[in-house]
Each structure stands twice: as structure tokens, then as C-alpha cells.
PDB file of C-alpha atoms in Angstrom:
ATOM      1  CA  MET N   1    -106.807 -70.387-196.330  1.00 59.00           C
ATOM      2  CA  ALA N   2    -107.320 -71.297-192.897  1.00 56.00           C
ATOM      3  CA  ALA N   3    -107.425 -67.688-191.445  1.00 48.00           C
ATOM      4  CA  LEU N   4    -107.855 -67.958-187.533  1.00 44.00           C
ATOM      5  CA  SER N   5    -109.865 -64.786-187.453  1.00 39.00           C
ATOM      6  CA  ASP N   6    -112.673 -67.111-188.772  1.00 45.00           C
ATOM      7  CA  ALA N   7    -112.109 -69.700-185.977  1.00 44.00           C
ATOM      8  CA  ALA N   8    -111.825 -67.263-183.277  1.00 42.00           C
ATOM      9  CA  GLU N   9    -115.439 -65.598-184.172  1.00 45.00           C
ATOM     10  CA  ALA N  10    -116.843 -68.824-184.057  1.00 43.00           C
ATOM     11  CA  VAL N  11    -115.419 -70.114-181.257  1.00 41.00           C
ATOM     12  CA  ALA N  12    -116.188 -66.380-179.118  1.00 41.00           C
ATOM     13  CA  LYS N  13    -119.717 -67.168-180.290  1.00 44.00           C
ATOM     14  CA  ASP N  14    -119.869 -70.344-179.163  1.00 42.00           C
ATOM     15  CA  ALA N  15    -118.405 -68.857-175.567  1.00 40.00           C
ATOM     16  CA  GLN N  16    -120.875 -66.562-175.464  1.00 41.00           C
ATOM     17  CA  ALA N  17    -123.658 -68.993-175.780  1.00 45.00           C
ATOM     18  CA  GLY N  18    -122.095 -71.268-173.282  1.00 43.00           C
ATOM     19  CA  ARG N  19    -121.746 -73.811-175.959  1.00 43.00           C
ATOM     20  CA  SER N  20    -118.258 -76.095-175.859  1.00 43.00           C
ATOM     21  CA  PRO N  21    -115.472 -74.319-178.190  1.00 42.00           C
ATOM     22  CA  ASP N  22    -114.356 -77.227-179.991  1.00 46.00           C
ATOM     23  CA  ALA N  23    -117.280 -78.362-182.418  1.00 42.00           C
ATOM     24  CA  SER N  24    -116.390 -74.438-184.061  1.00 39.00           C
ATOM     25  CA  LEU N  25    -112.859 -74.754-183.666  1.00 43.00           C
ATOM     26  CA  SER N  26    -113.145 -77.930-185.274  1.00 40.00           C
ATOM     27  CA  ALA N  27    -115.733 -76.260-187.808  1.00 39.00           C
ATOM     28  CA  ALA N  28    -113.081 -73.544-188.796  1.00 41.00           C
ATOM     29  CA  PHE N  29    -109.900 -75.578-189.501  1.00 40.00           C
ATOM     30  CA  ASP N  30    -112.375 -78.098-191.877  1.00 36.00           C
ATOM     31  CA  LEU N  31    -109.033 -80.221-192.761  1.00 33.00           C
ATOM     32  CA  SER N  32    -110.900 -82.559-195.550  1.00 31.00           C
ATOM     33  CA  ALA N  33    -111.518 -79.415-197.311  1.00 30.00           C
ATOM     34  CA  PRO N  34    -108.747 -76.491-196.607  1.00 29.00           C
ATOM     35  CA  LYS N  35    -109.613 -73.421-198.801  1.00 31.00           C
ATOM     36  CA  ARG N  36    -107.974 -72.226-201.861  1.00 33.00           C
ATOM     37  CA  GLY N  37    -104.559 -69.791-201.582  1.00 39.00           C
ATOM     38  CA  GLY N  38    -105.528 -66.642-203.892  1.00 48.00           C
ATOM     39  CA  ALA N  39    -107.465 -64.216-201.567  1.00 77.00           C
ATOM     40  CA  ALA N  40    -106.107 -61.551-200.357  1.00 87.00           C
ATOM     41  CA  VAL N  41    -104.366 -61.688-197.400  1.00 92.00           C
ATOM     42  CA  ASP N  42    -104.024 -58.031-195.042  1.00 94.00           C
ATOM     43  CA  LEU N  43    -102.112 -58.965-191.821  1.00 96.00           C
ATOM     44  CA  SER N  44    -102.773 -55.620-190.300  1.00 94.00           C
ATOM     45  CA  GLU N  45    -106.477 -56.332-189.949  1.00 93.00           C
ATOM     46  CA  THR N  46    -105.627 -60.204-189.027  1.00 93.00           C
ATOM     47  CA  GLY N  47    -105.317 -60.201-185.055  1.00 94.00           C
ATOM     48  CA  THR N  48    -102.360 -61.639-183.432  1.00 97.00           C
ATOM     49  CA  ALA N  49    -103.779 -61.345-179.445  1.00 96.00           C
ATOM     50  CA  ASP N  50    -107.041 -63.288-180.579  1.00 93.00           C
ATOM     51  CA  THR N  51    -107.908 -66.113-178.391  1.00 94.00           C
ATOM     52  CA  GLY N  52    -111.139 -67.593-179.440  1.00 90.00           C
ATOM     53  CA  GLY N  53    -113.151 -66.649-176.215  1.00 94.00           C
ATOM     54  CA  LEU N  54    -111.286 -69.139-174.610  1.00 95.00           C
ATOM     55  CA  ALA N  55    -110.383 -68.704-171.099  1.00 96.00           C
ATOM     56  CA  LYS N  56    -106.017 -69.740-170.479  1.00 97.00           C
ATOM     57  CA  THR N  57    -107.445 -72.393-167.756  1.00 97.00           C
ATOM     58  CA  GLU N  58    -109.285 -74.570-169.645  1.00 97.00           C
ATOM     59  CA  GLY N  59    -106.961 -73.662-172.855  1.00 96.00           C
ATOM     60  CA  LEU N  60    -104.023 -75.140-171.052  1.00 97.00           C
ATOM     61  CA  ARG N  61    -106.238 -78.093-170.142  1.00 97.00           C
ATOM     62  CA  ARG N  62    -107.307 -78.502-173.393  1.00 97.00           C
ATOM     63  CA  THR N  63    -103.303 -78.364-174.313  1.00 97.00           C
ATOM     64  CA  ALA N  64    -102.773 -81.130-172.220  1.00 96.00           C
ATOM     65  CA  LYS N  65    -105.265 -83.205-173.034  1.00 97.00           C
ATOM     66  CA  ASP N  66    -104.073 -82.850-176.673  1.00 97.00           C
ATOM     67  CA  ALA N  67    -100.519 -83.801-176.152  1.00 96.00           C
ATOM     68  CA  GLU N  68    -101.676 -86.993-174.921  1.00 96.00           C
ATOM     69  CA  LYS N  69    -103.919 -87.994-178.069  1.00 97.00           C
ATOM     70  CA  LEU N  70    -101.233 -86.628-179.931  1.00 97.00           C
ATOM     71  CA  ASP N  71     -98.260 -89.191-178.484  1.00 96.00           C
ATOM     72  CA  GLU N  72    -100.778 -91.656-179.559  1.00 96.00           C
ATOM     73  CA  LEU N  73    -101.958 -90.879-182.788  1.00 97.00           C
ATOM     74  CA  GLN N  74     -98.044 -90.428-183.391  1.00 96.00           C
ATOM     75  CA  GLN N  75     -97.152 -94.189-182.265  1.00 96.00           C
ATOM     76  CA  ARG N  76     -99.807 -95.418-184.836  1.00 96.00           C
ATOM     77  CA  LEU N  77     -98.542 -93.226-187.464  1.00 97.00           C
ATOM     78  CA  TYR N  78     -95.072 -94.698-186.704  1.00 96.00           C
ATOM     79  CA  ALA N  79     -96.569 -97.886-186.757  1.00 95.00           C
ATOM     80  CA  ASP N  80     -97.966 -97.560-189.372  1.00 95.00           C
ATOM     81  CA  GLY N  81     -95.326 -96.859-191.724  1.00 95.00           C
ATOM     82  CA  LYS N  82     -97.035 -95.699-194.583  1.00 95.00           C
ATOM     83  CA  ARG N  83     -97.639 -91.888-194.493  1.00 97.00           C
ATOM     84  CA  SER N  84     -95.569 -89.016-193.066  1.00 98.00           C
ATOM     85  CA  VAL N  85     -96.551 -85.035-191.746  1.00 98.00           C
ATOM     86  CA  LEU N  86     -94.720 -82.405-192.498  1.00 99.00           C
ATOM     87  CA  ILE N  87     -95.346 -79.174-190.532  1.00 99.00           C
ATOM     88  CA  ILE N  88     -93.588 -76.116-191.035  1.00 99.00           C
ATOM     89  CA  LEU N  89     -93.221 -73.269-188.599  1.00 99.00           C
ATOM     90  CA  GLN N  90     -92.858 -69.249-190.057  1.00 98.00           C
ATOM     91  CA  GLY N  91     -92.933 -66.238-188.594  1.00 98.00           C
ATOM     92  CA  MET N  92     -91.003 -63.079-188.029  1.00 96.00           C
ATOM     93  CA  ASP N  93     -88.458 -63.203-184.975  1.00 95.00           C
ATOM     94  CA  THR N  94     -89.706 -64.213-181.929  1.00 96.00           C
ATOM     95  CA  SER N  95     -92.761 -65.892-183.142  1.00 97.00           C
ATOM     96  CA  GLY N  96     -92.202 -68.595-181.145  1.00 97.00           C
ATOM     97  CA  LYS N  97     -91.442 -71.665-183.863  1.00 97.00           C
ATOM     98  CA  ASP N  98     -88.629 -72.375-181.171  1.00 96.00           C
ATOM     99  CA  GLY N  99     -91.661 -72.374-177.937  1.00 97.00           C
ATOM    100  CA  THR N 100     -94.289 -74.156-180.523  1.00 98.00           C
ATOM    101  CA  ILE N 101     -91.735 -77.216-180.338  1.00 97.00           C
ATOM    102  CA  ARG N 102     -91.062 -77.815-177.352  1.00 96.00           C
ATOM    103  CA  HIS N 103     -94.418 -77.407-176.176  1.00 96.00           C
ATOM    104  CA  VAL N 104     -96.076 -78.724-178.675  1.00 96.00           C
ATOM    105  CA  PHE N 105     -94.071 -82.039-179.571  1.00 94.00           C
ATOM    106  CA  SER N 106     -92.364 -82.975-176.440  1.00 90.00           C
ATOM    107  CA  ALA N 107     -94.852 -85.220-175.014  1.00 88.00           C
ATOM    108  CA  MET N 108     -94.384 -87.313-178.247  1.00 93.00           C
ATOM    109  CA  THR N 109     -92.025 -90.176-179.049  1.00 89.00           C
ATOM    110  CA  PRO N 110     -88.544 -88.732-179.824  1.00 89.00           C
ATOM    111  CA  GLN N 111     -87.730 -91.348-182.489  1.00 90.00           C
ATOM    112  CA  GLY N 112     -91.188 -90.659-184.467  1.00 93.00           C
ATOM    113  CA  VAL N 113     -90.358 -86.901-185.013  1.00 96.00           C
ATOM    114  CA  GLU N 114     -87.715 -85.062-186.135  1.00 97.00           C
ATOM    115  CA  VAL N 115     -87.130 -81.098-185.978  1.00 97.00           C
ATOM    116  CA  HIS N 116     -84.480 -79.263-188.772  1.00 98.00           C
ATOM    117  CA  SER N 117     -83.994 -75.122-188.356  1.00 97.00           C
ATOM    118  CA  PHE N 118     -83.183 -73.742-191.526  1.00 97.00           C
ATOM    119  CA  LYS N 119     -80.896 -71.133-191.629  1.00 92.00           C
ATOM    120  CA  LYS N 120     -78.762 -68.811-194.188  1.00 92.00           C
ATOM    121  CA  PRO N 121     -77.001 -71.641-196.240  1.00 94.00           C
ATOM    122  CA  THR N 122     -73.985 -72.200-195.514  1.00 94.00           C
ATOM    123  CA  PRO N 123     -71.834 -72.263-198.555  1.00 95.00           C
ATOM    124  CA  GLU N 124     -72.164 -76.318-199.614  1.00 96.00           C
ATOM    125  CA  GLU N 125     -76.141 -75.398-199.291  1.00 96.00           C
ATOM    126  CA  ALA N 126     -75.426 -72.691-201.813  1.00 94.00           C
ATOM    127  CA  LYS N 127     -74.191 -74.566-204.413  1.00 95.00           C
ATOM    128  CA  HIS N 128     -77.305 -76.650-205.045  1.00 97.00           C
ATOM    129  CA  GLY N 129     -80.867 -75.455-205.182  1.00 97.00           C
ATOM    130  CA  PHE N 130     -82.849 -73.217-202.976  1.00 98.00           C
ATOM    131  CA  LEU N 131     -84.643 -77.238-202.657  1.00 98.00           C
ATOM    132  CA  TRP N 132     -81.616 -79.379-202.266  1.00 98.00           C
ATOM    133  CA  ARG N 133     -80.967 -78.719-198.612  1.00 98.00           C
ATOM    134  CA  ILE N 134     -85.077 -79.462-198.030  1.00 98.00           C
ATOM    135  CA  ARG N 135     -85.603 -82.851-199.917  1.00 98.00           C
ATOM    136  CA  LYS N 136     -82.590 -84.064-197.540  1.00 97.00           C
ATOM    137  CA  ALA N 137     -84.611 -82.905-194.030  1.00 98.00           C
ATOM    138  CA  LEU N 138     -87.991 -84.161-195.469  1.00 98.00           C
ATOM    139  CA  PRO N 139     -89.076 -86.971-192.877  1.00 98.00           C
ATOM    140  CA  GLY N 140     -89.365 -90.772-193.499  1.00 97.00           C
ATOM    141  CA  LYS N 141     -92.228 -92.763-193.546  1.00 97.00           C
ATOM    142  CA  GLY N 142     -94.176 -92.894-189.796  1.00 97.00           C
ATOM    143  CA  LYS N 143     -92.165 -89.822-189.181  1.00 98.00           C
ATOM    144  CA  ILE N 144     -93.534 -86.205-188.418  1.00 98.00           C
ATOM    145  CA  GLY N 145     -90.860 -83.403-189.783  1.00 98.00           C
ATOM    146  CA  VAL N 146     -90.867 -80.426-188.265  1.00 98.00           C
ATOM    147  CA  PHE N 147     -89.387 -77.162-189.768  1.00 99.00           C
ATOM    148  CA  ASN N 148     -88.363 -74.362-188.206  1.00 98.00           C
ATOM    149  CA  ARG N 149     -88.216 -71.557-190.921  1.00 98.00           C
ATOM    150  CA  SER N 150     -87.874 -73.989-194.010  1.00 98.00           C
ATOM    151  CA  HIS N 151     -88.101 -72.655-197.791  1.00 98.00           C
ATOM    152  CA  TYR N 152     -90.208 -70.199-197.778  1.00 98.00           C
ATOM    153  CA  GLU N 153     -87.599 -68.152-196.272  1.00 98.00           C
ATOM    154  CA  ASP N 154     -85.832 -68.365-199.851  1.00 98.00           C
ATOM    155  CA  ILE N 155     -88.900 -65.939-201.152  1.00 98.00           C
ATOM    156  CA  LEU N 156     -88.677 -63.904-198.094  1.00 98.00           C
ATOM    157  CA  VAL N 157     -85.161 -62.843-197.952  1.00 97.00           C
ATOM    158  CA  PRO N 158     -84.384 -62.161-201.291  1.00 98.00           C
ATOM    159  CA  THR N 159     -87.575 -60.155-201.872  1.00 98.00           C
ATOM    160  CA  VAL N 160     -87.069 -58.008-198.847  1.00 97.00           C
ATOM    161  CA  TYR N 161     -83.012 -57.689-199.849  1.00 95.00           C
ATOM    162  CA  GLU N 162     -83.658 -57.820-203.194  1.00 96.00           C
ATOM    163  CA  THR N 163     -80.638 -60.238-203.715  1.00 96.00           C
ATOM    164  CA  LEU N 164     -82.275 -61.545-206.640  1.00 97.00           C
ATOM    165  CA  PRO N 165     -83.971 -61.015-209.483  1.00 98.00           C
ATOM    166  CA  VAL N 166     -88.013 -60.922-209.447  1.00 97.00           C
ATOM    167  CA  GLU N 167     -88.145 -63.618-212.223  1.00 98.00           C
ATOM    168  CA  GLU N 168     -86.083 -65.865-210.289  1.00 98.00           C
ATOM    169  CA  ILE N 169     -88.210 -65.026-207.288  1.00 98.00           C
ATOM    170  CA  GLU N 170     -91.553 -65.283-209.709  1.00 97.00           C
ATOM    171  CA  LYS N 171     -89.938 -69.038-210.361  1.00 98.00           C
ATOM    172  CA  ARG N 172     -89.462 -70.357-206.687  1.00 98.00           C
ATOM    173  CA  TYR N 173     -93.074 -69.587-206.114  1.00 98.00           C
ATOM    174  CA  GLY N 174     -94.130 -72.172-208.704  1.00 97.00           C
ATOM    175  CA  SER N 175     -91.166 -75.006-207.381  1.00 98.00           C
ATOM    176  CA  ILE N 176     -92.561 -74.594-204.231  1.00 98.00           C
ATOM    177  CA  ASN N 177     -96.185 -75.295-205.408  1.00 98.00           C
ATOM    178  CA  ALA N 178     -95.268 -78.029-207.356  1.00 98.00           C
ATOM    179  CA  PHE N 179     -93.202 -79.613-205.276  1.00 98.00           C
ATOM    180  CA  GLU N 180     -95.241 -79.481-202.516  1.00 98.00           C
ATOM    181  CA  LYS N 181     -98.135 -81.127-204.801  1.00 98.00           C
ATOM    182  CA  LYS N 182     -96.044 -83.765-205.185  1.00 98.00           C
ATOM    183  CA  LEU N 183     -95.229 -84.422-201.411  1.00 98.00           C
ATOM    184  CA  SER N 184     -98.897 -84.840-200.864  1.00 98.00           C
ATOM    185  CA  GLU N 185     -98.975 -87.347-203.849  1.00 98.00           C
ATOM    186  CA  ARG N 186     -96.256 -89.848-202.071  1.00 97.00           C
ATOM    187  CA  GLY N 187     -98.134 -89.406-198.499  1.00 97.00           C
ATOM    188  CA  VAL N 188     -96.769 -86.877-197.326  1.00 98.00           C
ATOM    189  CA  VAL N 189     -98.965 -84.721-195.420  1.00 98.00           C
ATOM    190  CA  VAL N 190     -99.116 -80.754-195.171  1.00 98.00           C
ATOM    191  CA  LEU N 191     -99.619 -78.005-193.275  1.00 98.00           C
ATOM    192  CA  LYS N 192     -97.706 -74.987-192.726  1.00 98.00           C
ATOM    193  CA  PHE N 193     -98.472 -72.267-189.727  1.00 98.00           C
ATOM    194  CA  PHE N 194     -97.873 -68.233-189.869  1.00 98.00           C
ATOM    195  CA  LEU N 195     -96.650 -67.316-186.415  1.00 98.00           C
ATOM    196  CA  HIS N 196     -98.335 -64.470-186.368  1.00 98.00           C
ATOM    197  CA  ILE N 197     -96.811 -61.713-183.778  1.00 98.00           C
ATOM    198  CA  SER N 198     -97.904 -57.580-183.333  1.00 98.00           C
ATOM    199  CA  LYS N 199     -94.586 -55.196-183.445  1.00 97.00           C
ATOM    200  CA  ASP N 200     -95.556 -54.556-179.924  1.00 97.00           C
ATOM    201  CA  GLU N 201     -95.327 -57.898-179.074  1.00 98.00           C
ATOM    202  CA  GLN N 202     -91.848 -58.491-181.012  1.00 97.00           C
ATOM    203  CA  LYS N 203     -90.604 -55.287-179.330  1.00 96.00           C
ATOM    204  CA  GLU N 204     -91.507 -56.865-175.472  1.00 97.00           C
ATOM    205  CA  ARG N 205     -89.849 -60.007-176.047  1.00 95.00           C
ATOM    206  CA  LEU N 206     -86.548 -58.909-177.922  1.00 96.00           C
ATOM    207  CA  GLN N 207     -86.411 -56.569-174.644  1.00 95.00           C
ATOM    208  CA  GLU N 208     -86.596 -59.723-172.362  1.00 94.00           C
ATOM    209  CA  ARG N 209     -84.173 -61.095-174.634  1.00 94.00           C
ATOM    210  CA  LEU N 210     -81.678 -58.343-173.795  1.00 93.00           C
ATOM    211  CA  ASP N 211     -83.116 -57.800-169.667  1.00 94.00           C
ATOM    212  CA  ASP N 212     -82.796 -61.161-168.702  1.00 93.00           C
ATOM    213  CA  PRO N 213     -79.615 -62.995-168.602  1.00 92.00           C
ATOM    214  CA  ASP N 214     -80.755 -66.420-168.874  1.00 92.00           C
ATOM    215  CA  LYS N 215     -82.735 -65.624-172.322  1.00 90.00           C
ATOM    216  CA  ARG N 216     -79.587 -62.712-173.918  1.00 91.00           C
ATOM    217  CA  TRP N 217     -77.674 -65.579-175.817  1.00 91.00           C
ATOM    218  CA  LYS N 218     -81.185 -65.663-178.409  1.00 89.00           C
ATOM    219  CA  PHE N 219     -80.644 -62.094-179.004  1.00 90.00           C
ATOM    220  CA  SER N 220     -79.040 -60.950-182.282  1.00 87.00           C
ATOM    221  CA  PRO N 221     -78.701 -57.904-183.864  1.00 86.00           C
ATOM    222  CA  GLU N 222     -79.536 -58.959-186.733  1.00 83.00           C
ATOM    223  CA  ASP N 223     -83.352 -59.312-184.845  1.00 85.00           C
ATOM    224  CA  LEU N 224     -82.908 -55.638-185.343  1.00 91.00           C
ATOM    225  CA  LYS N 225     -81.827 -55.852-188.827  1.00 87.00           C
ATOM    226  CA  SER N 226     -84.862 -57.482-189.431  1.00 89.00           C
ATOM    227  CA  ARG N 227     -87.172 -55.325-187.290  1.00 94.00           C
ATOM    228  CA  GLU N 228     -86.301 -52.348-189.601  1.00 95.00           C
ATOM    229  CA  HIS N 229     -88.104 -54.014-192.395  1.00 96.00           C
ATOM    230  CA  TRP N 230     -91.042 -55.152-190.369  1.00 97.00           C
ATOM    231  CA  ASP N 231     -93.669 -53.566-193.478  1.00 97.00           C
ATOM    232  CA  GLU N 232     -91.509 -55.230-195.957  1.00 97.00           C
ATOM    233  CA  LEU N 233     -91.507 -58.625-194.426  1.00 97.00           C
ATOM    234  CA  GLN N 234     -95.315 -58.388-193.925  1.00 98.00           C
ATOM    235  CA  ALA N 235     -96.435 -57.685-197.001  1.00 97.00           C
ATOM    236  CA  ALA N 236     -93.675 -59.797-198.051  1.00 98.00           C
ATOM    237  CA  TYR N 237     -95.696 -62.884-196.111  1.00 98.00           C
ATOM    238  CA  GLU N 238     -98.688 -62.004-197.469  1.00 97.00           C
ATOM    239  CA  LYS N 239     -98.001 -62.157-201.012  1.00 97.00           C
ATOM    240  CA  VAL N 240     -96.447 -65.623-199.664  1.00 98.00           C
ATOM    241  CA  LEU N 241    -100.114 -66.512-197.678  1.00 97.00           C
ATOM    242  CA  GLU N 242    -101.922 -65.406-200.740  1.00 96.00           C
ATOM    243  CA  ARG N 243     -99.823 -67.449-202.867  1.00 96.00           C
ATOM    244  CA  THR N 244     -98.771 -70.944-201.797  1.00 97.00           C
ATOM    245  CA  SER N 245    -101.747 -72.098-199.982  1.00 96.00           C
ATOM    246  CA  THR N 246    -103.454 -74.297-201.705  1.00 96.00           C
ATOM    247  CA  PRO N 247    -105.336 -77.691-201.368  1.00 95.00           C
ATOM    248  CA  TRP N 248    -102.998 -80.079-200.614  1.00 96.00           C
ATOM    249  CA  ALA N 249    -100.550 -77.797-198.776  1.00 97.00           C
ATOM    250  CA  PRO N 250    -102.251 -75.296-196.621  1.00 95.00           C
ATOM    251  CA  TRP N 251    -101.799 -71.988-194.464  1.00 96.00           C
ATOM    252  CA  HIS N 252    -102.887 -71.538-191.016  1.00 97.00           C
ATOM    253  CA  ILE N 253    -102.431 -67.955-189.424  1.00 96.00           C
ATOM    254  CA  ILE N 254    -101.812 -68.504-186.028  1.00 97.00           C
ATOM    255  CA  PRO N 255    -102.918 -65.447-183.183  1.00 97.00           C
ATOM    256  CA  ALA N 256     -98.872 -65.646-181.619  1.00 98.00           C
ATOM    257  CA  ASP N 257     -99.579 -63.077-178.937  1.00 98.00           C
ATOM    258  CA  LYS N 258    -100.556 -64.746-176.517  1.00 98.00           C
ATOM    259  CA  LYS N 259     -98.528 -68.264-176.356  1.00 97.00           C
ATOM    260  CA  TRP N 260    -100.413 -70.722-174.746  1.00 98.00           C
ATOM    261  CA  TYR N 261    -103.332 -70.031-177.505  1.00 98.00           C
ATOM    262  CA  ARG N 262    -100.763 -70.450-180.055  1.00 98.00           C
ATOM    263  CA  ASN N 263     -99.666 -73.835-178.791  1.00 98.00           C
ATOM    264  CA  TYR N 264    -102.824 -74.456-178.005  1.00 97.00           C
ATOM    265  CA  LEU N 265    -104.253 -74.171-181.994  1.00 97.00           C
ATOM    266  CA  VAL N 266    -100.738 -75.401-183.441  1.00 98.00           C
ATOM    267  CA  GLY N 267    -101.747 -79.063-181.643  1.00 98.00           C
ATOM    268  CA  ARG N 268    -104.959 -78.936-182.176  1.00 97.00           C
ATOM    269  CA  ILE N 269    -105.115 -78.406-185.974  1.00 97.00           C
ATOM    270  CA  LEU N 270    -102.312 -81.286-186.113  1.00 98.00           C
ATOM    271  CA  ARG N 271    -104.585 -83.665-183.991  1.00 98.00           C
ATOM    272  CA  GLU N 272    -107.406 -83.273-186.277  1.00 97.00           C
ATOM    273  CA  THR N 273    -104.940 -83.790-189.102  1.00 97.00           C
ATOM    274  CA  LEU N 274    -103.982 -86.818-187.647  1.00 97.00           C
ATOM    275  CA  GLU N 275    -108.008 -88.788-187.000  1.00 98.00           C
ATOM    276  CA  LYS N 276    -108.768 -87.945-190.339  1.00 97.00           C
ATOM    277  CA  MET N 277    -105.925 -89.596-192.041  1.00 96.00           C
ATOM    278  CA  ALA N 278    -107.670 -92.497-189.737  1.00 94.00           C
ATOM    279  CA  LEU N 279    -104.240 -94.339-188.711  1.00 95.00           C
ATOM    280  CA  ARG N 280    -104.352 -98.020-187.429  1.00 93.00           C
ATOM    281  CA  TYR N 281    -101.848-100.245-185.957  1.00 93.00           C
ATOM    282  CA  PRO N 282    -100.682-103.430-188.838  1.00 90.00           C
ATOM    283  CA  GLN N 283    -102.152-106.426-187.616  1.00 89.00           C
ATOM    284  CA  PRO N 284     -99.644-109.062-187.631  1.00 86.00           C
ATOM    285  CA  ASP N 285     -99.296-111.782-190.170  1.00 87.00           C
ATOM    286  CA  PHE N 286     -99.354-114.690-187.638  1.00 88.00           C
ATOM    287  CA  ASP N 287    -102.246-115.860-185.005  1.00 87.00           C
ATOM    288  CA  PRO N 288    -101.307-114.570-182.043  1.00 86.00           C
ATOM    289  CA  LYS N 289    -103.070-117.076-180.064  1.00 86.00           C
ATOM    290  CA  LYS N 290    -101.191-120.079-181.275  1.00 86.00           C
ATOM    291  CA  ILE N 291     -97.639-118.241-179.947  1.00 89.00           C
ATOM    292  CA  LYS N 292     -96.824-119.499-176.754  1.00 89.00           C
ATOM    293  CA  ILE N 293     -93.745-117.695-174.989  1.00 91.00           C
ATOM    294  CA  PRO N 294     -90.803-120.206-173.709  1.00 90.00           C
ATOM    295  CA  ASP N 295     -90.133-119.557-169.732  1.00 89.00           C
TER     296      ASP N 295
END
């Protein structure tokens, strides 16, 4: 698992030494050899407000630069048409899943990005296996798919609210790992981000939604119900992060109290991933020099 604390520490050291944070960030997120899951995760000891020693102005500048590069890389992915990318965003309520999508993917060509939000299963979805609706939403070749919540809700919710037998939940861990491995074998690059915010930050954001008439529509009493189960949800996430971070579908823990840094990290990891795919525009099966455009 690529834990953000490693990256933040490396970037901070470079900043103190007057070096660019880029090299250390790339090293901390060596996506060619993602760390395996299984290591214990303690979210209470994992920072939510880290900025890696990066100033906000510099972070925003880098994010804008990365956005231009991401647009180019996404066009190459689309033109190549052989592989696809699936991005999974998970996190507590108000962790910034919508904001991440808006800021990281807004510069890309719309026809190359597919966004799906997964809420409580509909009656039709509930008739099928829990991965049925996920399979229907997978990105096609050349596309980037973004899941706002995902099949991980089908582990988290029954774990916290005890709506399924433990044996069934255990089976779902194995089903998810096998499912994501099959995706990888089919040319789908899977990136999973846990947007990690503090309980205090969540309180501020919920209060902001209540106080601002333009944001009040985002507020739901269900958010308070989830907040009452904060500790149980954190424990459930720890287990998910431990057991489903794999070489073919690694989890990245993103400190999300600072929205600008959250956006920067997600965008940078996606950029590095696409660059490592060595995408190329396909060559035409004709000689362009022999083509003449008629008057």
C-alpha cells in the first residue's frame, strides 16, 4: 500500500534541503512496484492534514500544470484504445470525492471520462450479486472510469451496521480481490484512493453545508448517522485497506483535510500512472504523403 505518510516525509525532507518535491514524491509512489496489502493500517496515526512541505501556491501551480499533461495523456489513452483506467474514490462523508472529480478531471476530454456514483442499491440492483452494477459501469477501452464510492460500500456498510453474516462479508473480500485481478489481466489499470479526513474537519464541513444556503442541498441527516459510527467506519476502512491493497490494485491513503493538496496528489499519481503506461498515438495504415486533400 502506498501510504501518504511516506510521501509526505520524503517531500518535506527535500523541501527543507531546497530540492524539488517531485523526485521524492515519485519515489514514494513507485507505481511500477506497488506495495502489497496486508500490513496493519492505523488511520488514527495517519496524518489527514499533511502537505509534504509544499506551499499552497506551488501546489496549485503544479496541479494546473499536471492538468494540462493529464489532458494530453488521456487523449493518448483514448486514441490507443487498448487499455483503460479505473479510479476508485472512497472516504468518509465530506472527504471530497465530488471535489476531487471536479478539480482533477475537468480539464480532460469529456468523451474519454466516465463518472459513476454508487449509492444504496436500487431494488433491481439488489436482485443481483453485489458486483453486478459495478461490472455494468466499467470503463471501455481507451476510457478513464471514475467511481464515486464503489463495491467497497458492500463491505463497509454491512460490516458497520451488521446487515450481513460475517461469513458473507468474508467471501466478498475474496471476490473483490479476484475481480480486480481479472480487470488487471484484461488491461484495466486500477487505482484506489482513500480520502482521509479528520473528524474535526468533517464537523466543519458539515456545519458549512448547514450554514450556506447554496450548499445546504448537500446535507443529509444520514451524514450524522454515519458520523455517530465514526470509529466503526474507521476500523472497517482499516481492514479494507489492509486486505484489498494488492500489486494489481493498490490503495493510496490521501490526506484530505487540505483540499488543494488532495487534488494535487490524486492528479499527480494519475499522471505518473498514465506516463508509465507509455501510451502512443496509433500509426495510420496509409502514407499521409500520398494523400491530397481536394479543393
